[in-house]
Coordinates of C-alpha atoms and ligand atoms in Angstrom, one line a residue:
X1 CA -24.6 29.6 12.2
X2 CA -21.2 28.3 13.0
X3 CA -20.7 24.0 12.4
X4 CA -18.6 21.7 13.3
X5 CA -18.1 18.7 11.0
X6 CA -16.8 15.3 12.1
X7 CA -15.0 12.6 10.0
X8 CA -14.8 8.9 9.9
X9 CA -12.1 8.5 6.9
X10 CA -11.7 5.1 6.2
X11 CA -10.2 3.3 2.4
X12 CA -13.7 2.6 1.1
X13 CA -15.9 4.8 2.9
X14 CA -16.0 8.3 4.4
X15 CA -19.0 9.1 7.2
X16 CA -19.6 12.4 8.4
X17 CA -21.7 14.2 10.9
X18 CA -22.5 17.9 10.7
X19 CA -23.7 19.9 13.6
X20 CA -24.5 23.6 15.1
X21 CA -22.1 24.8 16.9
X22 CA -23.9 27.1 19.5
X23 CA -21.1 28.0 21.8
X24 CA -22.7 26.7 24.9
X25 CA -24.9 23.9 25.0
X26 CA -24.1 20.6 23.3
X27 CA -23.5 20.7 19.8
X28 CA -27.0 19.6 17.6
X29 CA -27.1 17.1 14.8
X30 CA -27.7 19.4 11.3
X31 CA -27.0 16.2 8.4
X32 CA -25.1 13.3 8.6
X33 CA -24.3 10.5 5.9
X34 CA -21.4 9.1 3.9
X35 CA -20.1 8.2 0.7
X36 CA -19.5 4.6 0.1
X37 CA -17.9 2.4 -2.3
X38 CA -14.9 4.9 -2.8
X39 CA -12.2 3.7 -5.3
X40 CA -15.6 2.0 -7.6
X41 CA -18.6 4.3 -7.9
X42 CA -18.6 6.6 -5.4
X43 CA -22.3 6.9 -3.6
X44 CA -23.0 10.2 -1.4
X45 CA -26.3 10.2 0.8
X46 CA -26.8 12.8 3.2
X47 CA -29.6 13.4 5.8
X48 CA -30.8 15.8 8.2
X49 CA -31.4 15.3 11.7
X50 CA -34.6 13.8 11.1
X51 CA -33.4 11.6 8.8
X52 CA -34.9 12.5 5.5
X53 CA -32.8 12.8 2.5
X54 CA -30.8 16.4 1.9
X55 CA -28.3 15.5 -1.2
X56 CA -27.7 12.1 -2.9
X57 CA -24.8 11.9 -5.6
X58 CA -23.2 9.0 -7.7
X59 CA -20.2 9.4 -9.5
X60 CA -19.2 6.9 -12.4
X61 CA -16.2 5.3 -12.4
X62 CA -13.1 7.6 -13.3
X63 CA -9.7 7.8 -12.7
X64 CA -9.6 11.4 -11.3
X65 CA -11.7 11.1 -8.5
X66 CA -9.8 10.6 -5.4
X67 CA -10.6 10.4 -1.4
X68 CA -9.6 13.8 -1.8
X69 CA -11.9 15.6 -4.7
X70 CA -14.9 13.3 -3.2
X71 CA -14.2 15.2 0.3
X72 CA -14.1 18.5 -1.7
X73 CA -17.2 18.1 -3.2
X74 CA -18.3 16.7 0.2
X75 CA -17.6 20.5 1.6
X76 CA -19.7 21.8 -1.3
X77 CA -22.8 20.0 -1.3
X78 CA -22.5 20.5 2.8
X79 CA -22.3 24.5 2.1
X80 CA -25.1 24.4 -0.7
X81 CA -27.7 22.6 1.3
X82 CA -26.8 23.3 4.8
X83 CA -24.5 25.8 6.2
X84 CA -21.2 27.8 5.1
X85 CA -19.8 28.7 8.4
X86 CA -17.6 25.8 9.0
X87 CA -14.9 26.2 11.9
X88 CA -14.0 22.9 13.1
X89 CA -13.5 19.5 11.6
X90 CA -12.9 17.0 14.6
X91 CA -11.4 13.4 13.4
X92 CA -11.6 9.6 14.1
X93 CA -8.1 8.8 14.4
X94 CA -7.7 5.0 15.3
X95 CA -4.3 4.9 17.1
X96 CA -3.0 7.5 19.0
X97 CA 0.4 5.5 20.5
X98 CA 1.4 5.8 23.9
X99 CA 1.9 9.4 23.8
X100 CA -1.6 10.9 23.0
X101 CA -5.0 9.7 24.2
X102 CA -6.7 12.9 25.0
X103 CA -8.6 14.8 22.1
X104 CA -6.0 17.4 20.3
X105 CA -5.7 19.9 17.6
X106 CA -3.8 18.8 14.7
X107 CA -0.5 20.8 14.1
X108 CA 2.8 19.5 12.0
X109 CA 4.3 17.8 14.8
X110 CA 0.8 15.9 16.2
X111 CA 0.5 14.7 12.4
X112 CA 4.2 13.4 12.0
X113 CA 3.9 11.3 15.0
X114 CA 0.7 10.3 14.1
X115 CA 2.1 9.3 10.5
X116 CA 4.7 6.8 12.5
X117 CA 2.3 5.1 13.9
X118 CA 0.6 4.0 10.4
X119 CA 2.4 0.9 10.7
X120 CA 0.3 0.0 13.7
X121 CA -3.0 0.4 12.1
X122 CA -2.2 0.1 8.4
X123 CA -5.7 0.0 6.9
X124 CA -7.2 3.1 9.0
X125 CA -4.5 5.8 10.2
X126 CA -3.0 6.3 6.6
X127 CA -7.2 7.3 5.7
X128 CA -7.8 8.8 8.5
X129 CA -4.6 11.3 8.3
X130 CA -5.2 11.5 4.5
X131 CA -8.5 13.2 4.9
X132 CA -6.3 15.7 7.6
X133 CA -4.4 16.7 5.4
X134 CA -7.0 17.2 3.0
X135 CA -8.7 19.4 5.1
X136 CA -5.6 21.6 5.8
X137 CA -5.3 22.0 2.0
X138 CA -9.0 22.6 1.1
X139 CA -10.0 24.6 4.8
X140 CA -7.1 25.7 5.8
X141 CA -8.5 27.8 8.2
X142 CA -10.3 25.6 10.2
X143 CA -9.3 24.4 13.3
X144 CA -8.9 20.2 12.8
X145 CA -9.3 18.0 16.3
X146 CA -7.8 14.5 16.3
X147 CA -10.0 12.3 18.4
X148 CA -8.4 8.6 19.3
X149 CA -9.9 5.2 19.1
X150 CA -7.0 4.1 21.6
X151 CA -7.9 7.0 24.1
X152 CA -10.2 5.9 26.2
X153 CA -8.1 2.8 27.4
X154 CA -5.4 5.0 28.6
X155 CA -6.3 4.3 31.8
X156 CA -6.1 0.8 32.1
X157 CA -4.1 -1.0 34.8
X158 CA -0.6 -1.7 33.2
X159 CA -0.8 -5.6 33.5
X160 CA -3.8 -5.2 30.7
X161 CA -1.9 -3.5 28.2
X162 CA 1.7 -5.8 28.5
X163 CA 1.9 -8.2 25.9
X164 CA 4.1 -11.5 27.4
X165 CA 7.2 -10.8 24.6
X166 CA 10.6 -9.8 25.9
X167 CA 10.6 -6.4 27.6
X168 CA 12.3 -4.1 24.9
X169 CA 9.8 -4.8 22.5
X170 CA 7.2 -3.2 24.9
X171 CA 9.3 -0.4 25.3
X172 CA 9.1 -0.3 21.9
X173 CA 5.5 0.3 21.4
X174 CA 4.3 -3.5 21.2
X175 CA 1.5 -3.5 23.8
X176 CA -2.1 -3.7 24.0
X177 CA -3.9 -0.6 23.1
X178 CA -7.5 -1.3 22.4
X179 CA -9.9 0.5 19.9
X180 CA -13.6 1.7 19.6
X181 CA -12.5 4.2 22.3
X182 CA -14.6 6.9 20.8
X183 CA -17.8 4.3 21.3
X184 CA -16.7 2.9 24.3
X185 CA -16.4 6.3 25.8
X186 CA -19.8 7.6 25.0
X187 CA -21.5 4.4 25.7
X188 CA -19.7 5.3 29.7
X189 CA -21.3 9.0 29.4
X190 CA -24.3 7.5 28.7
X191 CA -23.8 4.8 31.5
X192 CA -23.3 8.4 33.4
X193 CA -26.3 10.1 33.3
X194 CA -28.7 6.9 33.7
X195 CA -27.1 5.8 36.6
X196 CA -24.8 8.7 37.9
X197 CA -24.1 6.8 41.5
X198 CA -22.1 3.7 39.7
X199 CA -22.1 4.8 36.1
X200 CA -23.2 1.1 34.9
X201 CA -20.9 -0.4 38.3
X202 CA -18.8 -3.0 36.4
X203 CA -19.9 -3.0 32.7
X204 CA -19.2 -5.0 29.5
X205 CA -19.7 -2.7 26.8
X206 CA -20.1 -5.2 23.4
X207 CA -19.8 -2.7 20.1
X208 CA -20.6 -5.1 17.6
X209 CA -20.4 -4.1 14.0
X210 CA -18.2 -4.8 11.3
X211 CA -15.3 -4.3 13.6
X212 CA -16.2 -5.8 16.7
X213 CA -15.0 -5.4 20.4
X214 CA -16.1 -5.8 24.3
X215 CA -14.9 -3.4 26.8
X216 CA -14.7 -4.1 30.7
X217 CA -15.2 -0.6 32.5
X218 CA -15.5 0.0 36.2
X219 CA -17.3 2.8 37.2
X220 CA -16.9 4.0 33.7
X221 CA -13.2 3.4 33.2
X222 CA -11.6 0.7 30.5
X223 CA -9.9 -1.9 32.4
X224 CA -9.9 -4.7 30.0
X225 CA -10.3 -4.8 26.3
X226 CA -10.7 -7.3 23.6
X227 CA -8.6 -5.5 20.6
X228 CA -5.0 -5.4 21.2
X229 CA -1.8 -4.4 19.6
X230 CA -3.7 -4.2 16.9
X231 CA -7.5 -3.9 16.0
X232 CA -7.5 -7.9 14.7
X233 CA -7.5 -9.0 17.9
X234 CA -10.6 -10.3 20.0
X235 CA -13.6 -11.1 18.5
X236 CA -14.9 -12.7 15.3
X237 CA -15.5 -9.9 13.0
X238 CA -16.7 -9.2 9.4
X239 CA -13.6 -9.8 8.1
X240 CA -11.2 -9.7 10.5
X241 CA -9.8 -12.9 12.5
X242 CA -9.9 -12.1 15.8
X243 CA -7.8 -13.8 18.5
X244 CA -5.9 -16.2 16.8
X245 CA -3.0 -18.8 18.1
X246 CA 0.5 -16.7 16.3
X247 CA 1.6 -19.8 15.5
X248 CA -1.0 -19.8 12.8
X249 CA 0.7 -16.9 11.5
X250 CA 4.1 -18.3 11.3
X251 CA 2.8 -21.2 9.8
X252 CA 1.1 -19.5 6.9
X253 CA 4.4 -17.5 6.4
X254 CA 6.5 -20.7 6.8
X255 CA 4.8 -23.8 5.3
X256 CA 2.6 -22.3 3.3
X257 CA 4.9 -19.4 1.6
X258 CA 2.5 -16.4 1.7
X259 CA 4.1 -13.3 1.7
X260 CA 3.5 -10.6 4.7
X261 CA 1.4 -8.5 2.6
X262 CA -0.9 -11.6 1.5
X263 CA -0.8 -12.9 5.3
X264 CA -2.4 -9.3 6.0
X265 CA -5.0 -9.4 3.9
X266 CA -6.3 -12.8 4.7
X267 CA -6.2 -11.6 8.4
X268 CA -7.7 -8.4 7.9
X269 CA -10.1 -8.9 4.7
X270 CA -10.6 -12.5 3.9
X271 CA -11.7 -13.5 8.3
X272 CA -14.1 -13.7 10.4
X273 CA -17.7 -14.2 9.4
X274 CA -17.2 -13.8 5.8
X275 CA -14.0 -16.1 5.5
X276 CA -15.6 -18.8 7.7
X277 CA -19.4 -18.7 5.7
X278 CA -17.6 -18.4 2.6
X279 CA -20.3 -15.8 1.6
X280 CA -21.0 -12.9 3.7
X281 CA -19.3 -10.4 6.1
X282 CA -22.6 -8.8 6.8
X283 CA -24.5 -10.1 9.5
X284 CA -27.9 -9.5 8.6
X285 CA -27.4 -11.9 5.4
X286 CA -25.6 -14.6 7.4
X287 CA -28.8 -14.4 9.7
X288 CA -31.1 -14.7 6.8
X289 CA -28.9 -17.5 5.2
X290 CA -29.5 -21.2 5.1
X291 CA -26.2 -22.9 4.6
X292 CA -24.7 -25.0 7.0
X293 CA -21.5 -22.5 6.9
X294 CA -23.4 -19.0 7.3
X295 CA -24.8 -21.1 10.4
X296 CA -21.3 -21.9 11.9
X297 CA -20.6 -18.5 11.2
X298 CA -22.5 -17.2 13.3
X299 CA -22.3 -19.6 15.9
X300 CA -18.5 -18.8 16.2
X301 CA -18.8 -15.3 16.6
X302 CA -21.5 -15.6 19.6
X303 CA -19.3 -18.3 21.0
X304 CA -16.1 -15.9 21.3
X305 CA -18.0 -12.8 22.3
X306 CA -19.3 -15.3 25.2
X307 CA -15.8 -16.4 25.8
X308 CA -14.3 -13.0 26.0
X309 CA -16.9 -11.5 27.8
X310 CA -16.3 -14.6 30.4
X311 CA -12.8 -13.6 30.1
X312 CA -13.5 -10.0 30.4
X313 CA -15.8 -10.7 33.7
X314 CA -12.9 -12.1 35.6
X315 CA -11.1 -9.0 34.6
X316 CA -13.7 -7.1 36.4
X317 CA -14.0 -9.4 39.3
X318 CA -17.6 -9.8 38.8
X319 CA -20.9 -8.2 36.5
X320 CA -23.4 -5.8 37.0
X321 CA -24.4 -4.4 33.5
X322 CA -24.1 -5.6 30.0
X323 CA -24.3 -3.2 26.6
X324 CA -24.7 -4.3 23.4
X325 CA -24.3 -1.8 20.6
X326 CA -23.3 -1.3 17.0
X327 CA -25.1 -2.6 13.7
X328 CA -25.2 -5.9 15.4
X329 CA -25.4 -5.0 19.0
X330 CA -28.4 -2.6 18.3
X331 CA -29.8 -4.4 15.5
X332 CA -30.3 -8.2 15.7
X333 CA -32.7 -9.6 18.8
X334 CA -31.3 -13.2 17.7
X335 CA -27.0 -12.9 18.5
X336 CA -28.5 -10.7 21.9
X337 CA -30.4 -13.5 22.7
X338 CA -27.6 -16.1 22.0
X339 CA -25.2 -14.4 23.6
X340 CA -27.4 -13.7 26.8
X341 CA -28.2 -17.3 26.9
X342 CA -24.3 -18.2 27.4
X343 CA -23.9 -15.6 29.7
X344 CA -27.1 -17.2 31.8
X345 CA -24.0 -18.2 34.2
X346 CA -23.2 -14.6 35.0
X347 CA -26.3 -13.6 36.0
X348 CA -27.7 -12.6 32.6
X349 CA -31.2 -13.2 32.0
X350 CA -33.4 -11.4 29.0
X351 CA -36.9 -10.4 28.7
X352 CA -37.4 -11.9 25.6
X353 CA -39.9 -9.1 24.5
X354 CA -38.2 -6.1 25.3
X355 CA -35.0 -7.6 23.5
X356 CA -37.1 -8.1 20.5
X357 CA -38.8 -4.6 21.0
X358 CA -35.0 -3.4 21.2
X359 CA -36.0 -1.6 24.1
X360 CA -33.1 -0.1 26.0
X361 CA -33.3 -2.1 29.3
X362 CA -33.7 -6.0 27.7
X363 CA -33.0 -8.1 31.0
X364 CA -36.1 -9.5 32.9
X365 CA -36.6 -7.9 36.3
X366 CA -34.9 -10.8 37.8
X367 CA -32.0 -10.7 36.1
X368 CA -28.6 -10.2 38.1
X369 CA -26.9 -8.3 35.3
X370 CA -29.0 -5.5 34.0
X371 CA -28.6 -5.4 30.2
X372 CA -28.8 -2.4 27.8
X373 CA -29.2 -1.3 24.1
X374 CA -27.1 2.1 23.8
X375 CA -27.1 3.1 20.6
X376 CA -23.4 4.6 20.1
X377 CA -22.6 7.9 18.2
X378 CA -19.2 8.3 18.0
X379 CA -19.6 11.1 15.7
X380 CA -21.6 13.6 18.7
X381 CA -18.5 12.3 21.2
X382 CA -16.1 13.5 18.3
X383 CA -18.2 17.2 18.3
X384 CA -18.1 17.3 22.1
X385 CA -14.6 16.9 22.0
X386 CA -14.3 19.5 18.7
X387 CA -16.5 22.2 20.4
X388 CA -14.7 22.0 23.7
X389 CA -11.1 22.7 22.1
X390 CA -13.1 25.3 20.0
X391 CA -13.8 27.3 23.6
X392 CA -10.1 27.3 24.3
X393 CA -8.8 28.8 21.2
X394 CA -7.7 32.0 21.4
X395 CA -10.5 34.5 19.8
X396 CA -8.9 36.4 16.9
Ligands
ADP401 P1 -19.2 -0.3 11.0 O1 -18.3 -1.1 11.9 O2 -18.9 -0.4 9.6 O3 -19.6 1.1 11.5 P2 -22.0 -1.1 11.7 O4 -21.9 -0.7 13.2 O5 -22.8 -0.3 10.8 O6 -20.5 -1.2 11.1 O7 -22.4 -2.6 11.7 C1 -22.6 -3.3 10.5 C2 -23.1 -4.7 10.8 O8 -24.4 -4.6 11.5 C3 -23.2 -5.6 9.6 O9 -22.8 -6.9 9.9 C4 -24.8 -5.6 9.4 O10 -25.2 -6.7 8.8 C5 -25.2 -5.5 10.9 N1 -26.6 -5.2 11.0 C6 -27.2 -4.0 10.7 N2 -28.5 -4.0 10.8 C7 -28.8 -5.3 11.2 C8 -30.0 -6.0 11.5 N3 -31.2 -5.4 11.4 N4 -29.9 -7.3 11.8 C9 -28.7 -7.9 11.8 N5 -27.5 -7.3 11.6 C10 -27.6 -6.0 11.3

C-alpha cells in the first residue's frame, strides 16, 4: 500500500499524519501523532486512525539527537508498525512570499527562495525547510510537496494586503500575508460541501490555538485576515503579542536598550496569554486558574478576537456564518460563549446547550449569524494537495 506522509516541522515539536494513498479517492488517515519537547526529552506518540496507541518512545536527554535523527527514527517506527511504501511527504511551509501560494513540489530552486524568506517567519520556515531537507537526504526518492500557510490569502483584494509604509518597501516584500492558510482553506471546503450554494456566504473563520487568527472569506475566498507581515500580528495568542502599537517596539529598542534579538523573543515567546497571566500560555489552565491575572488574560484575548472579528465584519460588509476552531475554538464552550456574547450585535446568538455539547451548529435557531464548530485538519488538506501533485508526476 502506497502512503503519503505529511509534516508539521516546527523548533519544539514535529506532528505528522500518515495516510493510504489509494490513487483515486481521498487519501485515508493510517497514524498520526508527534514528538514533542524536541531539544529536552524527546516524546514520540503515535496513533491510528481510531485513535489508539501504535508506538510511544522517549529519548533521554543527549547531545546527538537532532530534529534530524528524531525524524529518521520517525520513518522507522512509521515502517515497523505501519507501512513501507512511502512516496510522498507533503509539508507545512508557513510563508510562501509573493511568488508561491499554490501547493508545489520541492526542487533546488523552490527551496532557495524559500530559504530567503526565513527572515519573514524566523521561528517556523527555518524548521519547516530543515525537515525538507532532511527528507531529501534520508528519502531521497520521494516526491516532497510544500504546502503554504500564506496560500490561501492569495486572493485577497490588494488594499488588504498593503501595509501604509512608503511604497518601495512594499515592493520589497513588506505587506500583509496572513497565515493558517492550510486551516483556513479546509475550514472553506468544509464550508463547501454543507452549504455548496454560498459556501458559508460571508464567514469569519476563528482558528484558535496557540497561534491564533480570524479569517473573513466570501463565498469561500480570504478577503481579510488578522496575521500580517508577519504571524505576531492580530490576536492575543499563547505567547505571541498580537496587534500591537510599533511604537511599543521602538520604545523597547530605544528607552529601554533591548537588543533586536531580545525584542523578538519577548514578542514572540514571552506575549499574549502567558506574558499577561504571568503563568500559563495554555488556555485550558488559564480557564481553570483563579488569579486575578489568568482572569484578565483571558478576558483580553476574547476582547481582541471580538474586536477583530468587528473589524473583520466591516471588511466583509456584513455576517452570515461564524467558525470557531482549533484547541480553543473546538475545545472550550466558555471563550465561544464570551466571544458570541460580544458579537450579540452582529447577529450572533448561541444555543447554550449545543455550544456546550460542542455540537457543530451552536447558534439558536433565531440566530442571524449561523455559528459552527469545524474541527480543522490541516494535515488531510496537506495529503489532498500531496496526492494530487502525486497524479501528475510522470509514471516511471
Ligand atoms: P497549536 O497551535 O499548537 O496546534 P492547538 O490547536 O492544539 O495548538 O491549541 C492549543 C490550545 O488549545 C491550548 O491553549 C490549549 O490549552 C487549548 N485547549 C485544548 N483543549 C482545551 C480545552 N478542553 N479547554 C480549553 N482549552 C483547550
Amino acid at each position: 500500500m502506497a502512503e503519503i506522509l505529511c509534516l508539521n516541522a516546527g523548533s519544539s515539536s514535529l506532528k505528522f499524519a500518515l495516510y493510504a494513498e489509494p490513487g483515486t479517492d481521498e487519501p485515508s488517515l493510517l497514524a498520526s501523532g508527534k514528538i514533542e519537547n524536541i531539544g529536552l526529552e524527546p516524546h514520540l506518540i503515535a496513533r491510528d486512525a481510531k485513535g489508539d496507541v501504535l508506538a510511544e518512545r522517549r529519548w533521554t536527554k543527549d547531545g546527538t539527537i537532532t530534529h534530524e535523527t528524531l525524524l529518521e527514527d520517525l520513518l522507522r517506527e512509521i515502517e515497523a508498525s505501519v507501512g513501507d511504501d512511502l512516496i510522498a511527504v507533503g509539508h507545512r511551509i508557513v510563508h510562501g512570499g509573493t511568488d508561491y501560494s499554490a501547493p508545489a513540489r520541492v526542487d533546488a530552486p523552490l527551496l532557495a527562495a524559500l530559504e530567503a524568506l526565513c527572515p519573514l517567519a524566523p521561528l517556523h520556515q527555518p524548521h519547516n525547510l530543515a525537515a525538507v531537507r532532511a527528507v531529501s537526504r534520508l528519502r531521497p526518492a520521494v516526491l516532497q510537496v510544500a504546502c503554504f500557510d500564506t496560500g490561501f490569502h492569495h486572493v485577497q483584494p490588494p488594499i488588504a494586503t498593503r501595509l501604509a509604509l512608503p511604497r518601495a518597501l512594499g515592493e520589497e516584500g513588506m505587506r500583509r500575508y496572513g497565515f493558517h492558510g492550510i486551516s483556513y482553506e479546509y475550514i472553506a471546503r468544509q464550508l463547501r460541501s454543507i452549504d455548496p450554494d454560498t459556501g458559508g456566504g460571508r464567514t469569519i473563520a476563528a482558528h484558535l490555538g496557540n497561534g491564533a487568527s480570524l479569517c473573513a472569506m466570501a463565498g469561500g475566498r480570504s478577503i481579510d485576515t488578522t496575521m500580517g507581515f508577519t504571524a505576531l500580528d492580530g490576536l492575543v495568542m499563547g505567547t505571541r503579542c498580537g496587534a500591537l502599537d510599533p511604537g511599543a517596539v521602538l520604545y523597547l529598542l530605544q528607552q529601554r536598550g533591548m537588543t533586536a534579538r531580545e525584542v523578538e523573543h519577548l514578542l514572540y515567546s514571552e506575549s499574549g496569554l502567558l506574558g499577561v497571566s504571568g503563568t500559563s500560555s495554555d488556555m485550558r489552565a488559564l480557564l481553570g486558574s483563579e488569579t486575578p491575572a489568568a482572569g484578565e488574560a483571558i478576558d483580553l484575548f476574547v476582547w481582541q478576537i471580538a474586536r477583530q472579528a468587528g473589524a473583520l465584519a466591516s471588511s466583509l460588509g456584513g455576517l452570515d456564518s461564524f467558525v470557531f476552531t482549533a484547541g480553543i475554538g473546538e475545545n472550550a464552550p466558555e471563550i465561544r460563549a464570551r466571544v458570541a456574547d460580544r458579537l450579540r450585535w452582529l447577529g450572533v446568538a448561541l444555543d447554550t446547550d449545543a455550544n456546550l455539547r460542542g455540537a457543530s451548529v451552536i447558534s439558536a435557531p433565531f440566530s442571524r449569524v449561523t455559528v459552527r464548530i469545524i474541527p480543522t485538519d490541516e494535515e488531510w488538506m496537506i495529503a489532498i494537495h500531496t496526492a494530487d501533485l502525486l497524479r501528475e508526476e510522470p509514471k516511471p
